[in-house]
Amino acid sequence: SNDNIYSGNLINYESARRNAPEYLKELHTTAELEEATKVYEKWATQFTTSFYYFLDAYDYFNGKWKNAEFAEELITENWNVFENNPIALKSLAYTYQAEGDFKKANELYKEIFILRPHYAQSYLDLANSYGEIGEYQKSAAIYARYGYLLEEDFLNDEKKNFTQIMDRELNNLITLKGRDLLSKRDLKKFTLEEDFDGTRLVFEWADSEAEFELQFVNPQNRYFKWNHTMRDNMERIQDEKAIGFSTEEYLIDEALLGNWQVNVKYLGNKSLTPTYLKATVYHNYGSVAQRKEVKVFKLSLLNVNQELFKVSNTGAVVSK
């Protein structure tokens, strides 16, 4: 059928920025750092409680002016907007991960874990984060703790949507770092057969109320959609709420080599704030050559199909 032939009607993430909030447009017209700082201060009084304003400013001063120190100060000075707000902390953690600042992200995931000890997602985030800073034992211990809580019915995942992702992550850790973690005997017991090699995409969103559609366009120009909406996927969203997770994976196996494109249509959340979406791309998944890239996207433009990134399923990335 021709139902799912991709017509290419979309805007890219960059042009979505043309619909950026006024404060960002004004910041981008400044020619001097001093002028930019004044603009920032002018708008800051209006957005004192909006974490995304400070994330935008952080991104702007870090990116345009390469002034990481000043950008970091903005976060520190407005820490009250972030602390005790898991959505804000997670959005900031995504930003740090995309920059490769895994130490800072790890500190945040520890805080989120304390704020949300009953969310399954807190275990995944912290375990992964420990892996990113090379603390593999701690990472493995958190996966094991999740498994224990599941067995003892302290956590419940009947549909196994989330546990499947947790298992794959633990598997991957053991495949790549197992010798440092376990004795030979335990290794045998543990290594489950990883039946997948190719490109693995993992999507996480900071605000669990976010509704969106992900669209995957394959090299033959056919697309597949995953709807994260109450209307189309109510059971799934109820499952997420019961367990406390906001993540989904998409596996591109070796069968379809070539360029894939990932698009998103953002449909909003319960508040009028943007939602931060993190995409982790694992190339050559499960092999010694595995490497990963973390991308973060701020979704605020509603009901428009926009391109997030392209990925080449040959072990090399095409473009951002």
PDB file of C-alpha atoms in Angstrom:
ATOM      1  CA  SER A   1       0.000   0.000   0.000  1.00  0.00           C
ATOM      2  CA  ASN A   2       1.039   3.592  -0.490  1.00  0.00           C
ATOM      3  CA  ASP A   3      -0.264   4.695   2.882  1.00  0.00           C
ATOM      4  CA  ASN A   4       3.087   5.102   4.472  1.00  0.00           C
ATOM      5  CA  ILE A   5       5.101   6.661   1.654  1.00  0.00           C
ATOM      6  CA  TYR A   6       6.861   9.664   3.140  1.00  0.00           C
ATOM      7  CA  SER A   7       5.950  12.953   1.448  1.00  0.00           C
ATOM      8  CA  GLY A   8       8.630  15.032   3.097  1.00  0.00           C
ATOM      9  CA  ASN A   9       6.361  17.816   4.251  1.00  0.00           C
ATOM     10  CA  LEU A  10       8.104  19.086   7.359  1.00  0.00           C
ATOM     11  CA  ILE A  11      10.282  21.810   8.754  1.00  0.00           C
ATOM     12  CA  ASN A  12      13.719  21.176  10.153  1.00  0.00           C
ATOM     13  CA  TYR A  13      14.693  21.800  13.726  1.00  0.00           C
ATOM     14  CA  GLU A  14      16.694  24.888  12.749  1.00  0.00           C
ATOM     15  CA  SER A  15      13.817  26.631  10.996  1.00  0.00           C
ATOM     16  CA  ALA A  16      11.617  25.805  13.953  1.00  0.00           C
ATOM     17  CA  ARG A  17      13.881  28.190  15.797  1.00  0.00           C
ATOM     18  CA  ARG A  18      12.554  31.015  13.661  1.00  0.00           C
ATOM     19  CA  ASN A  19       9.400  30.571  15.666  1.00  0.00           C
ATOM     20  CA  ALA A  20      11.547  30.994  18.757  1.00  0.00           C
ATOM     21  CA  PRO A  21      10.355  33.086  21.691  1.00  0.00           C
ATOM     22  CA  GLU A  22      10.976  36.837  21.487  1.00  0.00           C
ATOM     23  CA  TYR A  23      13.763  36.751  24.049  1.00  0.00           C
ATOM     24  CA  LEU A  24      15.804  34.330  21.939  1.00  0.00           C
ATOM     25  CA  LYS A  25      15.285  36.356  18.783  1.00  0.00           C
ATOM     26  CA  GLU A  26      16.475  39.438  20.616  1.00  0.00           C
ATOM     27  CA  LEU A  27      19.492  37.646  22.074  1.00  0.00           C
ATOM     28  CA  HIS A  28      20.473  36.441  18.607  1.00  0.00           C
ATOM     29  CA  THR A  29      20.479  39.977  17.199  1.00  0.00           C
ATOM     30  CA  THR A  30      23.080  41.193  19.714  1.00  0.00           C
ATOM     31  CA  ALA A  31      26.598  41.855  18.500  1.00  0.00           C
ATOM     32  CA  GLU A  32      28.449  42.149  21.795  1.00  0.00           C
ATOM     33  CA  LEU A  33      28.552  39.987  24.894  1.00  0.00           C
ATOM     34  CA  GLU A  34      27.809  42.989  27.099  1.00  0.00           C
ATOM     35  CA  GLU A  35      24.705  43.810  25.074  1.00  0.00           C
ATOM     36  CA  ALA A  36      23.608  40.155  25.195  1.00  0.00           C
ATOM     37  CA  THR A  37      24.004  40.154  28.976  1.00  0.00           C
ATOM     38  CA  LYS A  38      21.728  43.207  29.242  1.00  0.00           C
ATOM     39  CA  VAL A  39      19.089  41.531  27.085  1.00  0.00           C
ATOM     40  CA  TYR A  40      19.332  38.411  29.216  1.00  0.00           C
ATOM     41  CA  GLU A  41      18.861  40.422  32.407  1.00  0.00           C
ATOM     42  CA  LYS A  42      15.915  42.342  30.985  1.00  0.00           C
ATOM     43  CA  TRP A  43      13.976  39.161  30.197  1.00  0.00           C
ATOM     44  CA  ALA A  44      15.125  37.271  33.302  1.00  0.00           C
ATOM     45  CA  THR A  45      12.890  39.448  35.485  1.00  0.00           C
ATOM     46  CA  GLN A  46       9.909  38.274  33.460  1.00  0.00           C
ATOM     47  CA  PHE A  47      10.833  34.581  33.502  1.00  0.00           C
ATOM     48  CA  THR A  48      12.113  34.224  37.073  1.00  0.00           C
ATOM     49  CA  THR A  49      10.308  30.922  37.571  1.00  0.00           C
ATOM     50  CA  SER A  50      10.727  29.421  34.083  1.00  0.00           C
ATOM     51  CA  PHE A  51      13.543  26.878  34.016  1.00  0.00           C
ATOM     52  CA  TYR A  52      13.455  26.744  30.208  1.00  0.00           C
ATOM     53  CA  TYR A  53      14.365  30.443  30.011  1.00  0.00           C
ATOM     54  CA  PHE A  54      17.597  29.746  31.882  1.00  0.00           C
ATOM     55  CA  LEU A  55      18.262  26.635  29.796  1.00  0.00           C
ATOM     56  CA  ASP A  56      17.813  28.691  26.635  1.00  0.00           C
ATOM     57  CA  ALA A  57      20.137  31.361  28.004  1.00  0.00           C
ATOM     58  CA  TYR A  58      22.656  28.710  29.062  1.00  0.00           C
ATOM     59  CA  ASP A  59      22.565  27.217  25.579  1.00  0.00           C
ATOM     60  CA  TYR A  60      22.878  30.627  23.939  1.00  0.00           C
ATOM     61  CA  PHE A  61      25.857  31.934  25.938  1.00  0.00           C
ATOM     62  CA  ASN A  62      27.563  28.568  25.725  1.00  0.00           C
ATOM     63  CA  GLY A  63      26.960  28.233  22.002  1.00  0.00           C
ATOM     64  CA  LYS A  64      27.142  31.685  20.475  1.00  0.00           C
ATOM     65  CA  TRP A  65      29.699  33.232  22.836  1.00  0.00           C
ATOM     66  CA  LYS A  66      31.525  30.042  23.817  1.00  0.00           C
ATOM     67  CA  ASN A  67      31.309  31.404  27.353  1.00  0.00           C
ATOM     68  CA  ALA A  68      30.810  28.245  29.360  1.00  0.00           C
ATOM     69  CA  GLU A  69      31.704  29.887  32.646  1.00  0.00           C
ATOM     70  CA  PHE A  70      29.087  32.614  32.334  1.00  0.00           C
ATOM     71  CA  ALA A  71      26.500  30.094  31.110  1.00  0.00           C
ATOM     72  CA  GLU A  72      27.162  27.890  34.133  1.00  0.00           C
ATOM     73  CA  GLU A  73      26.825  30.904  36.451  1.00  0.00           C
ATOM     74  CA  LEU A  74      23.310  31.522  35.121  1.00  0.00           C
ATOM     75  CA  ILE A  75      22.309  28.040  36.243  1.00  0.00           C
ATOM     76  CA  THR A  76      23.956  28.402  39.654  1.00  0.00           C
ATOM     77  CA  GLU A  77      22.430  31.823  40.284  1.00  0.00           C
ATOM     78  CA  ASN A  78      18.966  30.521  39.454  1.00  0.00           C
ATOM     79  CA  TRP A  79      19.303  27.144  41.088  1.00  0.00           C
ATOM     80  CA  ASN A  80      16.054  27.705  43.019  1.00  0.00           C
ATOM     81  CA  VAL A  81      14.182  27.294  39.709  1.00  0.00           C
ATOM     82  CA  PHE A  82      15.718  23.840  39.221  1.00  0.00           C
ATOM     83  CA  GLU A  83      16.019  22.300  42.670  1.00  0.00           C
ATOM     84  CA  ASN A  84      13.119  20.088  43.745  1.00  0.00           C
ATOM     85  CA  ASN A  85      11.770  20.167  40.185  1.00  0.00           C
ATOM     86  CA  PRO A  86      12.494  16.794  38.551  1.00  0.00           C
ATOM     87  CA  ILE A  87      11.396  18.006  35.102  1.00  0.00           C
ATOM     88  CA  ALA A  88      13.758  20.987  35.230  1.00  0.00           C
ATOM     89  CA  LEU A  89      16.626  18.917  36.647  1.00  0.00           C
ATOM     90  CA  LYS A  90      16.154  16.260  33.999  1.00  0.00           C
ATOM     91  CA  SER A  91      16.061  18.824  31.174  1.00  0.00           C
ATOM     92  CA  LEU A  92      19.330  20.255  32.478  1.00  0.00           C
ATOM     93  CA  ALA A  93      20.841  16.774  32.811  1.00  0.00           C
ATOM     94  CA  TYR A  94      19.955  16.050  29.160  1.00  0.00           C
ATOM     95  CA  THR A  95      21.717  19.267  28.182  1.00  0.00           C
ATOM     96  CA  TYR A  96      24.867  18.277  30.075  1.00  0.00           C
ATOM     97  CA  GLN A  97      24.816  14.795  28.542  1.00  0.00           C
ATOM     98  CA  ALA A  98      24.511  16.202  25.034  1.00  0.00           C
ATOM     99  CA  GLU A  99      27.601  18.311  25.793  1.00  0.00           C
ATOM    100  CA  GLY A 100      29.464  15.309  27.156  1.00  0.00           C
ATOM    101  CA  ASP A 101      29.528  16.714  30.689  1.00  0.00           C
ATOM    102  CA  PHE A 102      28.603  13.405  32.292  1.00  0.00           C
ATOM    103  CA  LYS A 103      29.893  14.278  35.774  1.00  0.00           C
ATOM    104  CA  LYS A 104      27.470  17.187  36.114  1.00  0.00           C
ATOM    105  CA  ALA A 105      24.633  15.100  34.709  1.00  0.00           C
ATOM    106  CA  ASN A 106      25.396  12.371  37.257  1.00  0.00           C
ATOM    107  CA  GLU A 107      25.038  14.819  40.161  1.00  0.00           C
ATOM    108  CA  LEU A 108      21.597  15.778  38.840  1.00  0.00           C
ATOM    109  CA  TYR A 109      20.436  12.191  38.354  1.00  0.00           C
ATOM    110  CA  LYS A 110      21.369  11.499  41.977  1.00  0.00           C
ATOM    111  CA  GLU A 111      19.121  14.376  43.039  1.00  0.00           C
ATOM    112  CA  ILE A 112      16.267  13.226  40.831  1.00  0.00           C
ATOM    113  CA  PHE A 113      16.597   9.735  42.291  1.00  0.00           C
ATOM    114  CA  ILE A 114      16.117  11.181  45.786  1.00  0.00           C
ATOM    115  CA  LEU A 115      13.095  13.186  44.610  1.00  0.00           C
ATOM    116  CA  ARG A 116      11.569  10.224  42.768  1.00  0.00           C
ATOM    117  CA  PRO A 117      12.632   6.987  44.451  1.00  0.00           C
ATOM    118  CA  HIS A 118       9.524   5.144  43.267  1.00  0.00           C
ATOM    119  CA  TYR A 119       9.911   5.961  39.574  1.00  0.00           C
ATOM    120  CA  ALA A 120      11.402   3.120  37.528  1.00  0.00           C
ATOM    121  CA  GLN A 121      12.950   5.743  35.245  1.00  0.00           C
ATOM    122  CA  SER A 122      15.086   7.021  38.151  1.00  0.00           C
ATOM    123  CA  TYR A 123      16.887   3.655  38.212  1.00  0.00           C
ATOM    124  CA  LEU A 124      17.542   3.636  34.471  1.00  0.00           C
ATOM    125  CA  ASP A 125      18.792   7.224  34.449  1.00  0.00           C
ATOM    126  CA  LEU A 126      21.125   6.803  37.394  1.00  0.00           C
ATOM    127  CA  ALA A 127      22.475   3.422  36.258  1.00  0.00           C
ATOM    128  CA  ASN A 128      23.209   4.799  32.786  1.00  0.00           C
ATOM    129  CA  SER A 129      24.720   7.917  34.235  1.00  0.00           C
ATOM    130  CA  TYR A 130      27.145   5.937  36.406  1.00  0.00           C
ATOM    131  CA  GLY A 131      28.128   4.014  33.279  1.00  0.00           C
ATOM    132  CA  GLU A 132      28.867   7.302  31.507  1.00  0.00           C
ATOM    133  CA  ILE A 133      31.364   8.348  34.185  1.00  0.00           C
ATOM    134  CA  GLY A 134      33.012   4.931  34.255  1.00  0.00           C
ATOM    135  CA  GLU A 135      31.537   3.805  37.600  1.00  0.00           C
ATOM    136  CA  TYR A 136      30.489   0.435  36.208  1.00  0.00           C
ATOM    137  CA  GLN A 137      30.101  -1.336  39.566  1.00  0.00           C
ATOM    138  CA  LYS A 138      27.677   1.320  40.775  1.00  0.00           C
ATOM    139  CA  SER A 139      25.824   1.107  37.492  1.00  0.00           C
ATOM    140  CA  ALA A 140      25.458  -2.667  37.743  1.00  0.00           C
ATOM    141  CA  ALA A 141      24.383  -2.386  41.389  1.00  0.00           C
ATOM    142  CA  ILE A 142      21.479  -0.115  40.450  1.00  0.00           C
ATOM    143  CA  TYR A 143      20.273  -2.471  37.712  1.00  0.00           C
ATOM    144  CA  ALA A 144      20.471  -5.299  40.242  1.00  0.00           C
ATOM    145  CA  ARG A 145      18.523  -3.229  42.776  1.00  0.00           C
ATOM    146  CA  TYR A 146      15.792  -2.617  40.200  1.00  0.00           C
ATOM    147  CA  GLY A 147      15.643  -6.359  39.490  1.00  0.00           C
ATOM    148  CA  TYR A 148      15.359  -7.108  43.192  1.00  0.00           C
ATOM    149  CA  LEU A 149      12.559  -4.568  43.745  1.00  0.00           C
ATOM    150  CA  LEU A 150      10.723  -6.080  40.790  1.00  0.00           C
ATOM    151  CA  GLU A 151      11.076  -9.602  42.166  1.00  0.00           C
ATOM    152  CA  GLU A 152       9.890  -8.533  45.593  1.00  0.00           C
ATOM    153  CA  ASP A 153       6.925  -6.666  44.078  1.00  0.00           C
ATOM    154  CA  PHE A 154       8.049  -3.268  45.359  1.00  0.00           C
ATOM    155  CA  LEU A 155       8.016  -2.201  41.732  1.00  0.00           C
ATOM    156  CA  ASN A 156       5.579  -3.604  39.253  1.00  0.00           C
ATOM    157  CA  ASP A 157       5.942  -3.945  35.483  1.00  0.00           C
ATOM    158  CA  GLU A 158       3.398  -6.438  34.194  1.00  0.00           C
ATOM    159  CA  LYS A 159       3.649  -5.460  30.539  1.00  0.00           C
ATOM    160  CA  LYS A 160       7.452  -5.537  30.614  1.00  0.00           C
ATOM    161  CA  ASN A 161       7.712  -2.477  28.341  1.00  0.00           C
ATOM    162  CA  PHE A 162      10.186  -0.868  30.656  1.00  0.00           C
ATOM    163  CA  THR A 163      11.920  -3.962  32.025  1.00  0.00           C
ATOM    164  CA  GLN A 164      12.826  -4.958  28.473  1.00  0.00           C
ATOM    165  CA  ILE A 165      14.751  -1.696  28.113  1.00  0.00           C
ATOM    166  CA  MET A 166      16.387  -2.135  31.525  1.00  0.00           C
ATOM    167  CA  ASP A 167      17.440  -5.670  30.608  1.00  0.00           C
ATOM    168  CA  ARG A 168      18.931  -4.515  27.327  1.00  0.00           C
ATOM    169  CA  GLU A 169      20.908  -1.783  29.105  1.00  0.00           C
ATOM    170  CA  LEU A 170      22.245  -4.189  31.739  1.00  0.00           C
ATOM    171  CA  ASN A 171      23.092  -6.694  29.022  1.00  0.00           C
ATOM    172  CA  ASN A 172      24.963  -4.054  27.128  1.00  0.00           C
ATOM    173  CA  LEU A 173      26.920  -3.017  30.218  1.00  0.00           C
ATOM    174  CA  ILE A 174      27.892  -6.634  30.857  1.00  0.00           C
ATOM    175  CA  THR A 175      28.754  -7.277  27.209  1.00  0.00           C
ATOM    176  CA  LEU A 176      31.096  -4.289  27.091  1.00  0.00           C
ATOM    177  CA  LYS A 177      32.379  -4.117  30.683  1.00  0.00           C
ATOM    178  CA  GLY A 178      31.498  -7.525  32.114  1.00  0.00           C
ATOM    179  CA  ARG A 179      35.056  -8.633  32.802  1.00  0.00           C
ATOM    180  CA  ASP A 180      35.517  -5.688  35.148  1.00  0.00           C
ATOM    181  CA  LEU A 181      32.242  -6.421  36.899  1.00  0.00           C
ATOM    182  CA  LEU A 182      31.746 -10.123  37.372  1.00  0.00           C
ATOM    183  CA  SER A 183      33.582 -13.341  37.974  1.00  0.00           C
ATOM    184  CA  LYS A 184      33.778 -15.807  35.064  1.00  0.00           C
ATOM    185  CA  ARG A 185      31.096 -17.956  36.672  1.00  0.00           C
ATOM    186  CA  ASP A 186      28.703 -15.028  37.076  1.00  0.00           C
ATOM    187  CA  LEU A 187      29.420 -13.866  33.552  1.00  0.00           C
ATOM    188  CA  LYS A 188      28.169 -17.168  32.157  1.00  0.00           C
ATOM    189  CA  LYS A 189      25.036 -16.931  34.228  1.00  0.00           C
ATOM    190  CA  PHE A 190      24.417 -13.363  33.179  1.00  0.00           C
ATOM    191  CA  THR A 191      25.127 -12.845  29.517  1.00  0.00           C
ATOM    192  CA  LEU A 192      21.823 -13.198  27.829  1.00  0.00           C
ATOM    193  CA  GLU A 193      21.962 -13.607  24.108  1.00  0.00           C
ATOM    194  CA  GLU A 194      21.789 -10.143  22.595  1.00  0.00           C
ATOM    195  CA  ASP A 195      19.807 -10.811  19.465  1.00  0.00           C
ATOM    196  CA  PHE A 196      20.252  -7.356  18.057  1.00  0.00           C
ATOM    197  CA  ASP A 197      23.029  -5.607  16.237  1.00  0.00           C
ATOM    198  CA  GLY A 198      22.645  -2.434  14.266  1.00  0.00           C
ATOM    199  CA  THR A 199      21.672   1.058  15.289  1.00  0.00           C
ATOM    200  CA  ARG A 200      19.710   1.535  18.483  1.00  0.00           C
ATOM    201  CA  LEU A 201      17.798   4.731  19.186  1.00  0.00           C
ATOM    202  CA  VAL A 202      16.583   5.544  22.684  1.00  0.00           C
ATOM    203  CA  PHE A 203      14.187   8.426  23.299  1.00  0.00           C
ATOM    204  CA  GLU A 204      13.526   9.947  26.708  1.00  0.00           C
ATOM    205  CA  TRP A 205      11.404  12.941  27.571  1.00  0.00           C
ATOM    206  CA  ALA A 206      11.681  15.074  30.700  1.00  0.00           C
ATOM    207  CA  ASP A 207       7.968  15.774  31.120  1.00  0.00           C
ATOM    208  CA  SER A 208       5.910  12.596  31.359  1.00  0.00           C
ATOM    209  CA  GLU A 209       2.773  14.515  30.327  1.00  0.00           C
ATOM    210  CA  ALA A 210       4.273  15.303  26.918  1.00  0.00           C
ATOM    211  CA  GLU A 211       2.325  14.106  23.879  1.00  0.00           C
ATOM    212  CA  PHE A 212       4.056  13.706  20.533  1.00  0.00           C
ATOM    213  CA  GLU A 213       4.396  11.506  17.485  1.00  0.00           C
ATOM    214  CA  LEU A 214       7.751  10.102  16.437  1.00  0.00           C
ATOM    215  CA  GLN A 215       8.151   9.320  12.759  1.00  0.00           C
ATOM    216  CA  PHE A 216      10.886   7.066  11.382  1.00  0.00           C
ATOM    217  CA  VAL A 217      11.557   7.293   7.641  1.00  0.00           C
ATOM    218  CA  ASN A 218      13.522   4.368   6.267  1.00  0.00           C
ATOM    219  CA  PRO A 219      15.971   4.355   3.298  1.00  0.00           C
ATOM    220  CA  GLN A 220      13.106   3.311   0.994  1.00  0.00           C
ATOM    221  CA  ASN A 221      11.162   6.402   1.992  1.00  0.00           C
ATOM    222  CA  ARG A 222       8.567   4.520   3.988  1.00  0.00           C
ATOM    223  CA  TYR A 223       7.683   5.785   7.409  1.00  0.00           C
ATOM    224  CA  PHE A 224       6.538   4.279  10.680  1.00  0.00           C
ATOM    225  CA  LYS A 225       4.937   6.223  13.467  1.00  0.00           C
ATOM    226  CA  TRP A 226       4.961   5.829  17.214  1.00  0.00           C
ATOM    227  CA  ASN A 227       2.218   7.852  18.860  1.00  0.00           C
ATOM    228  CA  HIS A 228       2.708   8.980  22.408  1.00  0.00           C
ATOM    229  CA  THR A 229      -0.806  10.324  22.882  1.00  0.00           C
ATOM    230  CA  MET A 230      -3.693   9.488  25.179  1.00  0.00           C
ATOM    231  CA  ARG A 231      -5.911   9.213  22.142  1.00  0.00           C
ATOM    232  CA  ASP A 232      -3.861   6.625  20.263  1.00  0.00           C
ATOM    233  CA  ASN A 233      -1.891   4.939  22.986  1.00  0.00           C
ATOM    234  CA  MET A 234      -3.806   5.235  26.217  1.00  0.00           C
ATOM    235  CA  GLU A 235      -2.800   1.867  27.621  1.00  0.00           C
ATOM    236  CA  ARG A 236       0.863   2.625  27.133  1.00  0.00           C
ATOM    237  CA  ILE A 237       0.590   6.020  28.843  1.00  0.00           C
ATOM    238  CA  GLN A 238      -1.289   4.510  31.779  1.00  0.00           C
ATOM    239  CA  ASP A 239       1.498   1.931  32.028  1.00  0.00           C
ATOM    240  CA  GLU A 240       4.112   4.728  32.081  1.00  0.00           C
ATOM    241  CA  LYS A 241       2.247   6.545  34.829  1.00  0.00           C
ATOM    242  CA  ALA A 242       1.839   3.440  36.960  1.00  0.00           C
ATOM    243  CA  ILE A 243       5.541   2.531  36.781  1.00  0.00           C
ATOM    244  CA  GLY A 244       6.994   5.988  36.402  1.00  0.00           C
ATOM    245  CA  PHE A 245       8.928   5.917  33.142  1.00  0.00           C
ATOM    246  CA  SER A 246       9.256   8.031  30.008  1.00  0.00           C
ATOM    247  CA  THR A 247      11.444   6.240  27.528  1.00  0.00           C
ATOM    248  CA  GLU A 248      11.126   4.256  24.305  1.00  0.00           C
ATOM    249  CA  GLU A 249      13.625   2.482  22.055  1.00  0.00           C
ATOM    250  CA  TYR A 250      13.666   1.904  18.334  1.00  0.00           C
ATOM    251  CA  LEU A 251      15.930  -0.725  16.803  1.00  0.00           C
ATOM    252  CA  ILE A 252      17.204  -0.426  13.242  1.00  0.00           C
ATOM    253  CA  ASP A 253      18.680  -3.758  12.283  1.00  0.00           C
ATOM    254  CA  GLU A 254      21.207  -4.552   9.563  1.00  0.00           C
ATOM    255  CA  ALA A 255      18.471  -5.530   7.121  1.00  0.00           C
ATOM    256  CA  LEU A 256      17.837  -1.972   5.937  1.00  0.00           C
ATOM    257  CA  LEU A 257      21.115  -0.216   5.385  1.00  0.00           C
ATOM    258  CA  GLY A 258      21.209   3.427   4.423  1.00  0.00           C
ATOM    259  CA  ASN A 259      19.924   6.710   5.765  1.00  0.00           C
ATOM    260  CA  TRP A 260      17.098   6.964   8.217  1.00  0.00           C
ATOM    261  CA  GLN A 261      15.391  10.148   9.262  1.00  0.00           C
ATOM    262  CA  VAL A 262      13.699  10.830  12.573  1.00  0.00           C
ATOM    263  CA  ASN A 263      10.931  13.432  12.777  1.00  0.00           C
ATOM    264  CA  VAL A 264       8.699  14.564  15.607  1.00  0.00           C
ATOM    265  CA  LYS A 265       5.350  16.277  15.852  1.00  0.00           C
ATOM    266  CA  TYR A 266       4.959  17.840  19.276  1.00  0.00           C
ATOM    267  CA  LEU A 267       1.422  18.010  20.632  1.00  0.00           C
ATOM    268  CA  GLY A 268       2.062  19.721  23.963  1.00  0.00           C
ATOM    269  CA  ASN A 269       1.901  18.784  27.627  1.00  0.00           C
ATOM    270  CA  LYS A 270      -0.480  19.738  30.420  1.00  0.00           C
ATOM    271  CA  SER A 271       1.236  23.084  30.937  1.00  0.00           C
ATOM    272  CA  LEU A 272       2.355  25.597  28.343  1.00  0.00           C
ATOM    273  CA  THR A 273       6.029  24.875  28.868  1.00  0.00           C
ATOM    274  CA  PRO A 274       8.290  23.256  26.285  1.00  0.00           C
ATOM    275  CA  THR A 275       9.321  19.615  26.650  1.00  0.00           C
ATOM    276  CA  TYR A 276      12.919  18.452  26.423  1.00  0.00           C
ATOM    277  CA  LEU A 277      13.468  15.294  24.419  1.00  0.00           C
ATOM    278  CA  LYS A 278      16.716  13.359  24.566  1.00  0.00           C
ATOM    279  CA  ALA A 279      17.752  11.003  21.782  1.00  0.00           C
ATOM    280  CA  THR A 280      20.638   8.601  22.298  1.00  0.00           C
ATOM    281  CA  VAL A 281      22.003   6.994  19.141  1.00  0.00           C
ATOM    282  CA  TYR A 282      24.033   3.824  19.598  1.00  0.00           C
ATOM    283  CA  HIS A 283      26.092   2.935  16.534  1.00  0.00           C
ATOM    284  CA  ASN A 284      27.261  -0.681  16.103  1.00  0.00           C
ATOM    285  CA  TYR A 285      25.166  -1.613  19.113  1.00  0.00           C
ATOM    286  CA  GLY A 286      26.432  -4.449  21.262  1.00  0.00           C
ATOM    287  CA  SER A 287      29.783  -4.712  19.497  1.00  0.00           C
ATOM    288  CA  VAL A 288      33.246  -3.671  20.616  1.00  0.00           C
ATOM    289  CA  ALA A 289      32.964  -0.767  18.185  1.00  0.00           C
ATOM    290  CA  GLN A 290      29.821   0.553  19.888  1.00  0.00           C
ATOM    291  CA  ARG A 291      29.718   4.298  20.332  1.00  0.00           C
ATOM    292  CA  LYS A 292      26.926   6.597  21.312  1.00  0.00           C
ATOM    293  CA  GLU A 293      25.819  10.145  20.680  1.00  0.00           C
ATOM    294  CA  VAL A 294      23.404  12.103  22.832  1.00  0.00           C
ATOM    295  CA  LYS A 295      21.223  14.804  21.290  1.00  0.00           C
ATOM    296  CA  VAL A 296      18.754  17.032  23.083  1.00  0.00           C
ATOM    297  CA  PHE A 297      15.806  18.888  21.560  1.00  0.00           C
ATOM    298  CA  LYS A 298      13.538  21.497  23.047  1.00  0.00           C
ATOM    299  CA  LEU A 299      10.029  20.901  21.726  1.00  0.00           C
ATOM    300  CA  SER A 300       7.758  23.914  21.841  1.00  0.00           C
ATOM    301  CA  LEU A 301       6.290  24.358  18.376  1.00  0.00           C
ATOM    302  CA  LEU A 302       2.909  22.604  18.310  1.00  0.00           C
ATOM    303  CA  ASN A 303       1.381  20.369  15.640  1.00  0.00           C
ATOM    304  CA  VAL A 304       4.192  20.723  13.127  1.00  0.00           C
ATOM    305  CA  ASN A 305       6.189  17.808  11.779  1.00  0.00           C
ATOM    306  CA  GLN A 306       9.854  18.689  12.244  1.00  0.00           C
ATOM    307  CA  GLU A 307      13.039  16.840  11.449  1.00  0.00           C
ATOM    308  CA  LEU A 308      15.175  15.953  14.455  1.00  0.00           C
ATOM    309  CA  PHE A 309      18.130  14.163  12.890  1.00  0.00           C
ATOM    310  CA  LYS A 310      19.288  11.706  10.269  1.00  0.00           C
ATOM    311  CA  VAL A 311      21.226   8.595  11.037  1.00  0.00           C
ATOM    312  CA  SER A 312      23.092   6.312   8.716  1.00  0.00           C
ATOM    313  CA  ASN A 313      22.697   2.629   9.478  1.00  0.00           C
ATOM    314  CA  THR A 314      26.196   1.742   8.301  1.00  0.00           C
ATOM    315  CA  GLY A 315      28.117   2.671  11.410  1.00  0.00           C
ATOM    316  CA  ALA A 316      28.703   6.280  10.397  1.00  0.00           C
ATOM    317  CA  VAL A 317      26.576   9.312  11.118  1.00  0.00           C
ATOM    318  CA  VAL A 318      25.378  11.377   8.199  1.00  0.00           C
ATOM    319  CA  SER A 319      24.372  14.623   9.806  1.00  0.00           C
ATOM    320  CA  LYS A 320      23.066  16.087  12.992  1.00  0.00           C
TER     321      LYS A 320
END
